XYZ file of C-alpha atoms in Angstrom:
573
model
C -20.985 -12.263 -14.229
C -18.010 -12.343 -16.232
C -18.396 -8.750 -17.547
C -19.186 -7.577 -14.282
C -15.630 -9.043 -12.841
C -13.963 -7.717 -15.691
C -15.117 -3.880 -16.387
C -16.476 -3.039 -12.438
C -13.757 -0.217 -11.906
C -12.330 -1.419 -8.209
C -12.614 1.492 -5.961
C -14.496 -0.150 -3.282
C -11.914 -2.612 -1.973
C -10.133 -1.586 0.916
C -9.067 -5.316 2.158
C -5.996 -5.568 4.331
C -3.222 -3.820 1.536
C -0.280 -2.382 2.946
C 1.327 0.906 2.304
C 3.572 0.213 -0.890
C 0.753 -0.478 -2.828
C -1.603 1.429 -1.004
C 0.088 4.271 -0.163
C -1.102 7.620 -1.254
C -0.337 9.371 -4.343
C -1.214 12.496 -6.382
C -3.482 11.479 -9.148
C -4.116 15.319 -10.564
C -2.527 18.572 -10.571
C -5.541 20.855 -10.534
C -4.999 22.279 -6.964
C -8.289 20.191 -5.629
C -8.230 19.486 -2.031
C -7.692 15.906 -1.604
C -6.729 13.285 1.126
C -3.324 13.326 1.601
C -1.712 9.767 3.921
C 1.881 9.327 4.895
C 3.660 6.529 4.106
C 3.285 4.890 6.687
C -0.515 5.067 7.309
C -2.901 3.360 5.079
C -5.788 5.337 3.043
C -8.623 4.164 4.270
C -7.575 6.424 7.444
C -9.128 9.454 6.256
C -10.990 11.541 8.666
C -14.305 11.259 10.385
C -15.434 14.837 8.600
C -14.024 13.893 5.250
C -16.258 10.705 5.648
C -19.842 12.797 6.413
C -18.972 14.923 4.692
C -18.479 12.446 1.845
C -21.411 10.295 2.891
C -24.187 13.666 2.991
C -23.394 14.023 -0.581
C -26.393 11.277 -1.993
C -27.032 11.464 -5.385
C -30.271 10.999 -6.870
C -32.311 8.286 -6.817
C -30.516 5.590 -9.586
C -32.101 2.599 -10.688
C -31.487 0.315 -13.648
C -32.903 1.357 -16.785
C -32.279 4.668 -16.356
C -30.421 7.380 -19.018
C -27.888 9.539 -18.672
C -28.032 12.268 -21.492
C -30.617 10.075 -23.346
C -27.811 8.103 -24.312
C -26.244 6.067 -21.270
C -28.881 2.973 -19.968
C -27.794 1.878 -16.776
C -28.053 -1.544 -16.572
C -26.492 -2.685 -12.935
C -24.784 -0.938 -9.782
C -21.178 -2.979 -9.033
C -20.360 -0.452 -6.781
C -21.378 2.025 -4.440
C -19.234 3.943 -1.795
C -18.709 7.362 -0.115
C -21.343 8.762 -1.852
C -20.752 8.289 -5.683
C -21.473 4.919 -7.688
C -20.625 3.031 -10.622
C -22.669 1.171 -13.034
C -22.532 -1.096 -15.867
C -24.276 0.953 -18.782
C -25.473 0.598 -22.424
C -24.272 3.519 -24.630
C -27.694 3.175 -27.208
C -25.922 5.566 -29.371
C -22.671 3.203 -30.542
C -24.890 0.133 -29.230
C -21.999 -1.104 -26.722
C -21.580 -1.376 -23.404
C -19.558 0.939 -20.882
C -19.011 2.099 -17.502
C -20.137 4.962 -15.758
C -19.319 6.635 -12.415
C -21.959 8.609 -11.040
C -21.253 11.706 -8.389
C -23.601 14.589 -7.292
C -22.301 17.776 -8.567
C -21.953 19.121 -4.519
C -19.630 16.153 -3.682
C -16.571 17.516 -2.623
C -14.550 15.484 -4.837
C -16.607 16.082 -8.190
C -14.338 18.562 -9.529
C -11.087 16.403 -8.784
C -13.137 13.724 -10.646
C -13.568 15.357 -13.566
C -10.346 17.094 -13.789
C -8.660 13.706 -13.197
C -11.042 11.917 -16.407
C -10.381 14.728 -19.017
C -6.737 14.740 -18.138
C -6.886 10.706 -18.516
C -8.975 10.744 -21.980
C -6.126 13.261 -23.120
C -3.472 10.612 -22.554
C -5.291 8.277 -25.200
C -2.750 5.304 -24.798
C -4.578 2.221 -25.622
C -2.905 0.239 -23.023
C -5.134 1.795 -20.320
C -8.845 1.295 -20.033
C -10.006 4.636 -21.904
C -12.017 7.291 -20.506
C -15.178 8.158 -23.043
C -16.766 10.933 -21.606
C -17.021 13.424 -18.495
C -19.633 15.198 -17.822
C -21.645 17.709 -15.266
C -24.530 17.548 -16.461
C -27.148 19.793 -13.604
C -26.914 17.972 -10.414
C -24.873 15.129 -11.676
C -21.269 14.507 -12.366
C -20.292 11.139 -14.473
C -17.357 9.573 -16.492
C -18.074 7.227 -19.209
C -15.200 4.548 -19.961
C -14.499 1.525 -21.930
C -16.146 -2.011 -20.920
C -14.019 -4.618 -21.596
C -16.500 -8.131 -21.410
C -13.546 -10.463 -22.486
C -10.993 -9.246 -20.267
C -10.184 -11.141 -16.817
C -8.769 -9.179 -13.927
C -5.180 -10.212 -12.481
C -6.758 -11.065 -9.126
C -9.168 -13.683 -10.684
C -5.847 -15.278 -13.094
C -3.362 -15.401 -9.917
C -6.624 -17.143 -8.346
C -5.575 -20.075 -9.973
C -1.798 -20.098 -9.298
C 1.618 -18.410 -9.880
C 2.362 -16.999 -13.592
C 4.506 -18.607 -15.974
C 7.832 -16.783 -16.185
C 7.006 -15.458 -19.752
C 3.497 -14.058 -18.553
C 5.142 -12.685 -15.401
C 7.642 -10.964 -17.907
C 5.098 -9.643 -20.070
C 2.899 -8.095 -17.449
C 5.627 -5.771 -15.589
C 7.160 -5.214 -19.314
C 3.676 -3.790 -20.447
C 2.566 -1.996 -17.015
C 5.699 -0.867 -16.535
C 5.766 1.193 -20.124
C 2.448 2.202 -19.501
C 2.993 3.757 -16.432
C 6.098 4.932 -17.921
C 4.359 7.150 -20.758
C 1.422 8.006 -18.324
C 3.971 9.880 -16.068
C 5.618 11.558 -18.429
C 2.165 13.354 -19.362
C 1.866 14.062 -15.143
C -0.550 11.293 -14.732
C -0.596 9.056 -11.770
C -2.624 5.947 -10.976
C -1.874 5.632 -7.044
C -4.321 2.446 -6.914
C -2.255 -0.270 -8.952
C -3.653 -3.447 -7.444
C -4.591 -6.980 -8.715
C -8.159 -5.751 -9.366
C -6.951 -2.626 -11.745
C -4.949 -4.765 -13.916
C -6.767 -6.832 -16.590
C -5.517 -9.469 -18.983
C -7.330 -9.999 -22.179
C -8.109 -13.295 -24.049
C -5.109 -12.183 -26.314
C -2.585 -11.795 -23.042
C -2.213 -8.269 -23.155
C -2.568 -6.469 -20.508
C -4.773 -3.406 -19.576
C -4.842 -0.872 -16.861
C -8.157 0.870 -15.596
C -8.654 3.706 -13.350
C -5.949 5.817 -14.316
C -6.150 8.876 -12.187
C -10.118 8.496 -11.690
C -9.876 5.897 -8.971
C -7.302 7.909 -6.860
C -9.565 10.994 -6.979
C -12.546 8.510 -6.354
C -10.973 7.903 -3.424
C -9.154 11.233 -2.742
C -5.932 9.768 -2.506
C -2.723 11.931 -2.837
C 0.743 11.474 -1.896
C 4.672 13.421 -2.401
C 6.444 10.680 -4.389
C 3.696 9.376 -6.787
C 6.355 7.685 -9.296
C 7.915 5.598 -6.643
C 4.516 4.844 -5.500
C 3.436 3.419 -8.744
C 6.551 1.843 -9.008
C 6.106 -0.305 -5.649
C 2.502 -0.981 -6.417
C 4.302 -2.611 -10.146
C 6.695 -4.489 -8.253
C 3.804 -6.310 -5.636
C 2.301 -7.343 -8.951
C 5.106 -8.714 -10.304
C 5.966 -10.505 -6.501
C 2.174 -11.898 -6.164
C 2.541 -12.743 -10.390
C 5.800 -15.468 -9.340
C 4.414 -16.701 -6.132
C 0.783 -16.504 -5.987
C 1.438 -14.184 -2.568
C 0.694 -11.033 -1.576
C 4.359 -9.116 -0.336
C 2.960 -7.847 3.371
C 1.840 -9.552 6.306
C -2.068 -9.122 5.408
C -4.304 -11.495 2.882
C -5.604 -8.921 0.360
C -6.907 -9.536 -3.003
C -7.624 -13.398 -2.456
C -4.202 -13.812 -1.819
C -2.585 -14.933 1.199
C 0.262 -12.450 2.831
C 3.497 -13.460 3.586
C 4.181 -14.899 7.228
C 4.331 -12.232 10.159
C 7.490 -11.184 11.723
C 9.745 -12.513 8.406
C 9.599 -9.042 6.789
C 9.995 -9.102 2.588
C 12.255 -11.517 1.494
C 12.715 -12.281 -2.446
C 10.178 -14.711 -4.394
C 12.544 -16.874 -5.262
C 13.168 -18.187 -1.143
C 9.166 -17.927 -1.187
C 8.445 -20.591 -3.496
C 10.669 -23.130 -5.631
C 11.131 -22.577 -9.243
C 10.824 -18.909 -9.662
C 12.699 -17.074 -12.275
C 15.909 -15.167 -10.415
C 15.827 -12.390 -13.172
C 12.485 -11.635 -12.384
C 12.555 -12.065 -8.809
C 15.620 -10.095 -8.107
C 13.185 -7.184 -10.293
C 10.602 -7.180 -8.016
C 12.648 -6.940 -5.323
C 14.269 -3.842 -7.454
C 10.877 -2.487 -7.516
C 9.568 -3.256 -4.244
C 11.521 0.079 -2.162
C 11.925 -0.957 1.177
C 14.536 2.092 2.560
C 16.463 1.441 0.157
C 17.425 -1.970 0.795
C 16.948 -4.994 -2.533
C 17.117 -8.345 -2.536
C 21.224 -8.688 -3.585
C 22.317 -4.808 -3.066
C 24.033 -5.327 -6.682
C 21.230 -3.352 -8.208
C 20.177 -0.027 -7.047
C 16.242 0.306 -6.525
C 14.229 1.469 -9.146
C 12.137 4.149 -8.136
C 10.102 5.414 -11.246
C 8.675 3.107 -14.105
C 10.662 4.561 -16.712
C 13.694 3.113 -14.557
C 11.899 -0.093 -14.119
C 10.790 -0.198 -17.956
C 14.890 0.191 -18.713
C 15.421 -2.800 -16.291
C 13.057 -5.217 -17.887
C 14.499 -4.219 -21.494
C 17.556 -4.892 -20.037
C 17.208 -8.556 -19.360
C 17.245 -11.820 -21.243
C 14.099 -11.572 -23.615
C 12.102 -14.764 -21.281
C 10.417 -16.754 -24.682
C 7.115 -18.471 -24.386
C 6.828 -22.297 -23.499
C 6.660 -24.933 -26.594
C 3.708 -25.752 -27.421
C 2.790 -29.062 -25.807
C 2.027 -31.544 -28.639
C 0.068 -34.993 -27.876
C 2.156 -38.020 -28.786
C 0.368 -39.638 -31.875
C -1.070 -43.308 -31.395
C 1.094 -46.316 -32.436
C 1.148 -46.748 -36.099
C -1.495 -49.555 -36.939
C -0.931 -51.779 -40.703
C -4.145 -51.357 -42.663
C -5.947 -54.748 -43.603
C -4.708 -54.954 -46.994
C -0.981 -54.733 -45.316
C -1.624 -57.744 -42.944
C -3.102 -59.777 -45.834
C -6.615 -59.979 -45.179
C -7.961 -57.636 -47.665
C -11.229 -58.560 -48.978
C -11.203 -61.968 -45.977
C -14.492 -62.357 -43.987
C -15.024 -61.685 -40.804
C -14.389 -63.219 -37.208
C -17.055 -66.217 -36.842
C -17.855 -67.602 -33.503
C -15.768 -65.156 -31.933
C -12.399 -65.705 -33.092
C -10.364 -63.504 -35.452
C -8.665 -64.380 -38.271
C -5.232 -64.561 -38.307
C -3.352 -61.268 -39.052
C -1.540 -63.271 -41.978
C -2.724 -65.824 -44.213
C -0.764 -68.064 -46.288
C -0.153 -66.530 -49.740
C -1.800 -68.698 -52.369
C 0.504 -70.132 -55.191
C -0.235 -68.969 -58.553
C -1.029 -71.636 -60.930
C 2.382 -72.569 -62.846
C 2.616 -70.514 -66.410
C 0.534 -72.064 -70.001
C 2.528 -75.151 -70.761
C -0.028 -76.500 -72.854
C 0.396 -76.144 -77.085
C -2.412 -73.484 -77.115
C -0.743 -71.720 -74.369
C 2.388 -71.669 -76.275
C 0.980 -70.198 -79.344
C -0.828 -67.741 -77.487
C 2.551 -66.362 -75.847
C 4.328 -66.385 -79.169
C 1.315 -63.939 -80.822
C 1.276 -62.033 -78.024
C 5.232 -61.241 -78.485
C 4.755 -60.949 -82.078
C 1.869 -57.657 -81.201
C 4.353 -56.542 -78.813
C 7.345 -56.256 -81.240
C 5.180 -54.628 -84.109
C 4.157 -52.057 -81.773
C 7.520 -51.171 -80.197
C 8.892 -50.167 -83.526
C 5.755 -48.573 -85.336
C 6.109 -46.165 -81.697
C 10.035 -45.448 -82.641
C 9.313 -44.436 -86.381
C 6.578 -41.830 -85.324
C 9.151 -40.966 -82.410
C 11.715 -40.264 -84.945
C 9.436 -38.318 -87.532
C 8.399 -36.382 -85.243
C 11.856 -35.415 -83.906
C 12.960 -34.821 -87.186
C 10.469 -32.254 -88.290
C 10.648 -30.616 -84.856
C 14.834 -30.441 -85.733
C 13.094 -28.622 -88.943
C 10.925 -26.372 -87.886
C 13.865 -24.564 -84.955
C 15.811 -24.108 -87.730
C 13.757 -22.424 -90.038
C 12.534 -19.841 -87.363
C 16.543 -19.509 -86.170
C 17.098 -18.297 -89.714
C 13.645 -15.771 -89.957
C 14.237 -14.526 -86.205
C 15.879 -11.079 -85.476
C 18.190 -10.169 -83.008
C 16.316 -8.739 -79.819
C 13.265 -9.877 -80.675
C 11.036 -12.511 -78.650
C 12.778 -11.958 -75.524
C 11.732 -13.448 -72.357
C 10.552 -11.504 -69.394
C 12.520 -12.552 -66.497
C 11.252 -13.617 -63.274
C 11.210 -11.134 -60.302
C 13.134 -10.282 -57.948
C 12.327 -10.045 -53.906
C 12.455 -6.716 -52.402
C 13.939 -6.530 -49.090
C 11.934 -5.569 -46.528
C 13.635 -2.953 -44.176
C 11.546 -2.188 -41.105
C 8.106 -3.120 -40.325
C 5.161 -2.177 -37.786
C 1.189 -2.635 -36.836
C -1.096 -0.085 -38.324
C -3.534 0.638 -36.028
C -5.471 3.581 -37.363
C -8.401 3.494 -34.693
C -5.794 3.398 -31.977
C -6.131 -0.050 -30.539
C -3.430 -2.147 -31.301
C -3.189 -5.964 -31.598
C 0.620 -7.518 -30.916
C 2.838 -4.462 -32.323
C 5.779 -6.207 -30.772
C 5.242 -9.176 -32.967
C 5.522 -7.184 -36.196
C 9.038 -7.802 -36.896
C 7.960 -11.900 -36.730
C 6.647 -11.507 -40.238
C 9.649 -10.675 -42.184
C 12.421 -12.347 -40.108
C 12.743 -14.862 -42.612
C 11.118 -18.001 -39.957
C 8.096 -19.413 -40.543
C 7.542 -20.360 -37.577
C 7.188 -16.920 -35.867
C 4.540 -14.593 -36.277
C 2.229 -11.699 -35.922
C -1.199 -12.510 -34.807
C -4.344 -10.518 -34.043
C -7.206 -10.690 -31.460
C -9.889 -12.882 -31.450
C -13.542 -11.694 -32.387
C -16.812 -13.018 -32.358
C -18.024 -11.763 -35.258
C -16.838 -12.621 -38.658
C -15.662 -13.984 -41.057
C -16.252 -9.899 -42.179
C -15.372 -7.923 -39.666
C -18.062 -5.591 -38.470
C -16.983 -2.492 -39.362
C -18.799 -0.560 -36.574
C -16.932 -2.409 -34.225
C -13.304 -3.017 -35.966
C -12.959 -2.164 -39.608
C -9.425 -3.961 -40.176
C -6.166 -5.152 -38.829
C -3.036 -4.693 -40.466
C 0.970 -3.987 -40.712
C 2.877 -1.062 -42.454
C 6.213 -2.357 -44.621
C 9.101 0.289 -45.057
C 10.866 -1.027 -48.573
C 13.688 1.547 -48.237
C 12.718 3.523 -51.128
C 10.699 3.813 -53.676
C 10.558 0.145 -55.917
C 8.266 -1.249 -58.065
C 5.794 -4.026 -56.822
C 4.074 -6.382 -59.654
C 2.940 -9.459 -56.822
C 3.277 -9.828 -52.742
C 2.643 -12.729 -50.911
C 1.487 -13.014 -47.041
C 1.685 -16.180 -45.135
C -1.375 -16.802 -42.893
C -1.565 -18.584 -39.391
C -4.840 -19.951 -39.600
C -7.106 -21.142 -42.833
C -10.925 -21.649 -43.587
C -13.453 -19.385 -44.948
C -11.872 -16.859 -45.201
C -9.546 -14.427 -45.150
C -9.364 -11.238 -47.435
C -6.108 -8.613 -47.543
C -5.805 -6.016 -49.486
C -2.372 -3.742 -50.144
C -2.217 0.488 -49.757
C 0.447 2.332 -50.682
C 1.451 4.815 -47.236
C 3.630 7.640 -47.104
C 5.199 6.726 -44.111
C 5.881 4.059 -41.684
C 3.558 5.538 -39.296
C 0.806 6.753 -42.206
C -1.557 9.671 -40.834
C -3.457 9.471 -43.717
C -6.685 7.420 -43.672
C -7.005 4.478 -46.121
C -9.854 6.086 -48.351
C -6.618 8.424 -49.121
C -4.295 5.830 -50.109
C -3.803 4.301 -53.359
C -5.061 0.524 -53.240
C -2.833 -2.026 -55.337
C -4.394 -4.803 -55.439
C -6.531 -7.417 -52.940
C -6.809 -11.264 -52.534
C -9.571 -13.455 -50.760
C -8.005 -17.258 -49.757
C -9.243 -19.891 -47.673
C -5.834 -21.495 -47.761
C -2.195 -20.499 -45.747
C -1.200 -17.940 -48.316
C -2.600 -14.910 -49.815
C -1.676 -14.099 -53.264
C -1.868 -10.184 -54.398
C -1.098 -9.533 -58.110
C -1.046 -6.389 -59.733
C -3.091 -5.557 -62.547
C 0.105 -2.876 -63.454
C 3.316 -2.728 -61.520
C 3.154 -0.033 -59.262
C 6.373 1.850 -57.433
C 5.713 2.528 -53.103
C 8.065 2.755 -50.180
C 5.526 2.047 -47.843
C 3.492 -0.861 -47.657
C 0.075 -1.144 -46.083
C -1.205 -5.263 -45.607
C -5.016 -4.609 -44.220
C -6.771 -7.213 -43.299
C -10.951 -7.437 -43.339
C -11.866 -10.496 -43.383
C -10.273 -13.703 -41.077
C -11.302 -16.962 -40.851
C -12.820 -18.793 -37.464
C -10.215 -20.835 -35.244
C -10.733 -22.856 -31.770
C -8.983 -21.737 -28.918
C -4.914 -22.217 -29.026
C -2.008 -21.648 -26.662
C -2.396 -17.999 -27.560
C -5.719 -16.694 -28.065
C -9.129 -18.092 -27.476
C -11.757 -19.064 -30.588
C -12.621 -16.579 -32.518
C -12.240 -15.264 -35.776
C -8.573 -14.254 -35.841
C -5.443 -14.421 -38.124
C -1.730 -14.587 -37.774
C 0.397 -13.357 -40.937
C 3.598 -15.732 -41.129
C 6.000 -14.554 -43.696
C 5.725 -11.142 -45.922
C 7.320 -10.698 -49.148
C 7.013 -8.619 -52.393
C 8.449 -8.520 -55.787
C 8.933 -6.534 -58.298
C-alpha cells in the first residue's frame, strides 16, 4: 500500500479542483489535437464525443502477471480511465519496480502520449519522476517511468497538518526551479496538484507526470506558464494552512468558506509565515489582484523561483533535545560503598558516620618501625638524584659531541603541512540523481555543526552497486597544489564507512571515475576519515566518493538507513 500511494501516477482524480490549478494547459507542441478549456471552465468538461470516443478505444485484455516486451511484469492496475490504464510493474531486466501506462495504439490520444514521454525523458532533470521508456509496440502504446516506494505524496503529508515554515519554503523553492528549467525546454505539466508532488524520506521533493498526465487527460490551454505557476502557488497556500484556496474540498482538504473569495494564509490560520504567505498570494493570479498590491504577481516559475531566492533563507527548527534526568551520587559518593542491604524494609541511611582511624604507633616498636622506614626513604631519595645527575651529564656529553661532527644543512626536519584552502565545492552525481547539492558548501564553511548529508538506503553497509554505486562531492583547490593527507568529518559512525579521493578535471568532471587518477582511500568506523598518500600528488579538483556508509536510526532529517553526512573537508599538502 505504501508504494501504491506513492508511484500510482494521479490522472484519475477529478475531485472538486477549481480552475487555477485545474485549468488547462499545453503539455506538448507536436500539433496533436487535444482538449482545449477556458479559464473559466474546469477540464473534466470535455465533450460527450471526445468521451466515446475515448471510452471505444479498450485495450486488450490486461491482467497481472503479464509482460510487456518480455521485460515489463505487471503486477497491479491503480488506475484505469478513458480508455488507457496504469499499472505497477516489475522491470525483470534491472530487477526494480516501475510504472507503466498502457493505451491502444487507435486511442486518439496515443500519439500526444508518446510525443509528450520522449519529450519528458529528454528533459532528464532528476527532480521530476523520470520517464524510462515509450513505446508502440503493435496494438499497444506504453510509457515506462520511475517507481519511487519510499516517497509519500503531498496530499497524504498535508493529511496530517500544515507544513513547517522551512518545509513550506523548501517545497515552492524546489518546484518552483523545476518547473522553471522544465519550461525553458517547452515543457508543461498543467496537472500540478497535491497528488503529483512527492516528498521523499530525505525531504526532497519530486514531481511526476510531467507532460504525460496532461496529454493523459488531453488537457491544453494559452498561458501554460501562468498556469503552472497558480497550480505552485495552491501548493504552497494548502502547504501553510492545511486548506485548499477555492470554495470546493479537493485532495482531502477542506476548501475555503463560500462567498469569502481568496484571502491570504496568514488571516486563514494563526502563525503562518508572512514571507511565505504574501508568495502564495504572489503566485496565486487572481486578475491581477495580490494579497498587499506591493508586489506585482508572478506569472511564470522562473519569476516565482527569483522571488523565493529573494527572501530571508527560512532555517530548519533546532533539534529538540530531551532534558537529561537529575544527576544521581553513586553509592560510593553517599558513603555506603561496600554496606549491606535494606533489611526488613528499611534503607540505610544515605550517610554513615565516618569511622575514626585508630590514633598513629605510639608504642616503642612502633617508633622504631617509623624511624627505619624514614631511614629506606632517605637512602632512596638520593641514590634516585645521583643516577638523575649521571645521566644528565652524559646526555650534556653526547649533544655536544654530535654538535661538533654535524654539518650545516644536514638532518633537517620536515615541516608540518600546510591546509589548502578550499575554493568552491559541489555534489558529484555521475548517475544523475543527486542527494542535497545545496548542502555542499556546509562541508567546508569552517562549522562543524553544518553539513552535507546523503539519502538513506536499505542496503549496506556496501552499497549495491546495481542500484547506487557511490555518493560524493567535487573540491575546486584553485589551482593545481600538492596533496600528501585529507581529512573528512563524518555525521554518523559504526561499521562502516569507506571514501576514497579522485583527482577531476573540473568542478563538474565528465569523465567517469575508472578515468580518474585515485589518490588514496580510507575505511573508519569512527567520525573522521583519514586519507594519506603513499606519494604527494598535485590536483585542482578534488573528488571525495563515498561506497560504503554505516547504518543510523531515523533522525530529524532522514529516516534509518544506511546513510552518511560529511562534516568538515580539509587537505594538506
Amino acid at each position: 500500500m505504501a508504494e501504491r500511494s506513492t508511484a500510482a501516477v494521479d490522472v484519475a482524480d477529478t475531485s472538486g479542483e477549481e480552475p487555477l490549478t485545474a485549468k488547462a494547459g499545453q503539455a506538448t507542441d507536436d500539433g496533436a489535437e487535444a482538449e482545449k478549456v477556458s479559464s473559466k471552465e474546469k477540464d473534466t468538461a470535455r465533450t460527450e464525443e471526445e468521451r466515446a470516443e475515448a471510452t471505444d478505444s479498450k485495450p486488450p485484455e490486461l491482467h497481472s502477471g503479464h509482460k510487456l516486451a518480455r521485460r515489463y511484469r505487471l503486477e497491479e492496475c491503480v488506475t484505469r480511465l478513458d480508455g488507457f490504464s496504469s499499472w505497477r510493474a516489475v522491470d525483470e531486466k534491472l530487477r526494480r519496480a516501475v510504472g507503466v501506462h498502457i493505451l491502444p495504439s487507435d486511442h486518439p490520444r496515443a500519439r500526444p502520449v508518446l510525443s509528450a514521454a520522449r519529450a519528458s525523458a529528454l528533459l532528464g532533470d532528476p527532480r521530476f519522476v523520470q520517464v524510462l521508456d515509450a513505446v508502440e509496440d503493435n496494438d499497444l502504446v506504453y510509457v515506462v517511468h520511475e517507481w519511487l516506494p519510499d516517497a509519500t505524496e503531498l496530499a497524504t503529508v498535508l493529511a496530517n497538518g500544515p507544513l513547517e515554515p522551512h518545509d513550506a519554503y523548501q517545497l515552492v523553492s524546489q518546484v518552483s526551479q523545476a518547473m522553471a528549467a522544465a519550461h525553458r525546454e517547452g515543457l508543461s505539466h498543467l496537472r500540478l496538484t497535491p497528488g503529483s508532488v512527492l516528498r521523499t524520506e530525505s525531504g526532497q521533493y519530486r514531481i511526476r507526470g510531467l507532460a504525460v498526465m496532461a496529454a493523459l487527460r488531453g488537457i491544453t490551454c494559452e498561458h501554460p506558464q501562468r498556469t503552472d505557476t497558480e497550480a505552485i502557488g495552491a501548493l504552497l497556500y494548502a502547504a501553510l494552512t492545511q486548506r485548499w484556496p477555492y470554495e470546493n474540498d479537493a485532495y482531502g482538504l477542506a476548501g475555503l468558506p463560500k462567498g469569502v473569495g481568496l484571502i491570504a494564509p496568514d488571516q486563514v490560520r494563526a502563525g503562518v509565515h508572512r514571507g511565505l504567505s504574501e508568495l502564495a498570494m504572489r503566485a496565486l493570479v487572481n486578475d491581477g489582484a495580490t494579497a498587499s498590491r506591493q508586489e506585482p504577481p508572478c506569472t511564470t516559475p522562473e519569476e516565482l523561483a527569483k522571488a523565493v531566492a529573494a527572501m530571508p533563507r527560512i532555517r530548519p527548527p533546532e533539534t529538540a533535545f530531551s532534558t537529561p534526568p537529575p544527576y544521581q551520587r553513586t553509592g560510593f559518593q553517599q558513603g555506603s560503598y561496600g554496606q549491606p542491604g535494606a533489611r526488613n524494609g528499611q534503607s540505610v541511611q544515605a550517610t554513615q558516620p565516618v569511622v575514626t582511624p585508630p590514633p598513629p604507633l605510639q608504642s616503642r616498636t612502633g617508633k622504631a618501625l617509623k624511624w627505619s622506614v624514614s631511614a629506606l626513604l632517605i637512602a632512596a631519595l638520593g641514590l634516585g638524584s645521583w643516577q638523575l645527575a649521571d645521566t644528565l651529564l652524559k646526555r650534556e656529553g653526547d649533544q655536544d659531541t654530535q654538535g661538533n661532527s654535524q654539518t650545516t644543512g644536514g638532518g633537517a626536519k620536515r615541516p608540518d603541512g600546510k591546509t589548502i584552502k578550499i575554493v568552491d565545492g559541489a555534489e558529484y552525481y555521475p548517475d544523475g540523481q543527486p542527494q542535497h547539492p545545496d548542502e555542499a558548501r556546509n562541508t567546508y564553511d569552517g562549522d562543524p555543526a553544518t553539513y552535507w548529508r546523503s539519502k538513506s538506503y536499505h542496503e549496506g553497509p556496501d552499497l549495491n552497486p546495481a542500484f547506487k554505486k557511490g555518493v560524493g562531492l567535487v573540491y575546486d583547490l584553485g589551482s593545481k597544489q600538492q596533496i600528501s593527507t585529507a581529512s573528512i568529518g563524518l555525521h554518523y559512525t559504526g561499521d562502516h564507512t569507506t571514501v576514497t579521493l579522485y583527482a577531476a578535471d573540473s568542478l563538474s568532471p565528465s569523465e567517469p571515475l575508472s578515468s580518474m587518477q585515485e589518490l588514496g582511500t580510507a575505511k573508519t568506523s569512527g567520525s573522521t576519515a583519514k586519507v594519506t598518500l603513499k606519494t604527494p600528488a598535485k590536483a585542482r579538483y578534488v573528488v571525495v566518493w563515498i561506497t560504503a556508509m554505516p547504518y543510523s536510526p531515523q533522525d530529524t532529517y532522514s529516516g534509518p538507513g544506511y546513510k552518511q553526512g560529511v562534516t568538515e573537508v580539509s587537505f594538506t599538502s
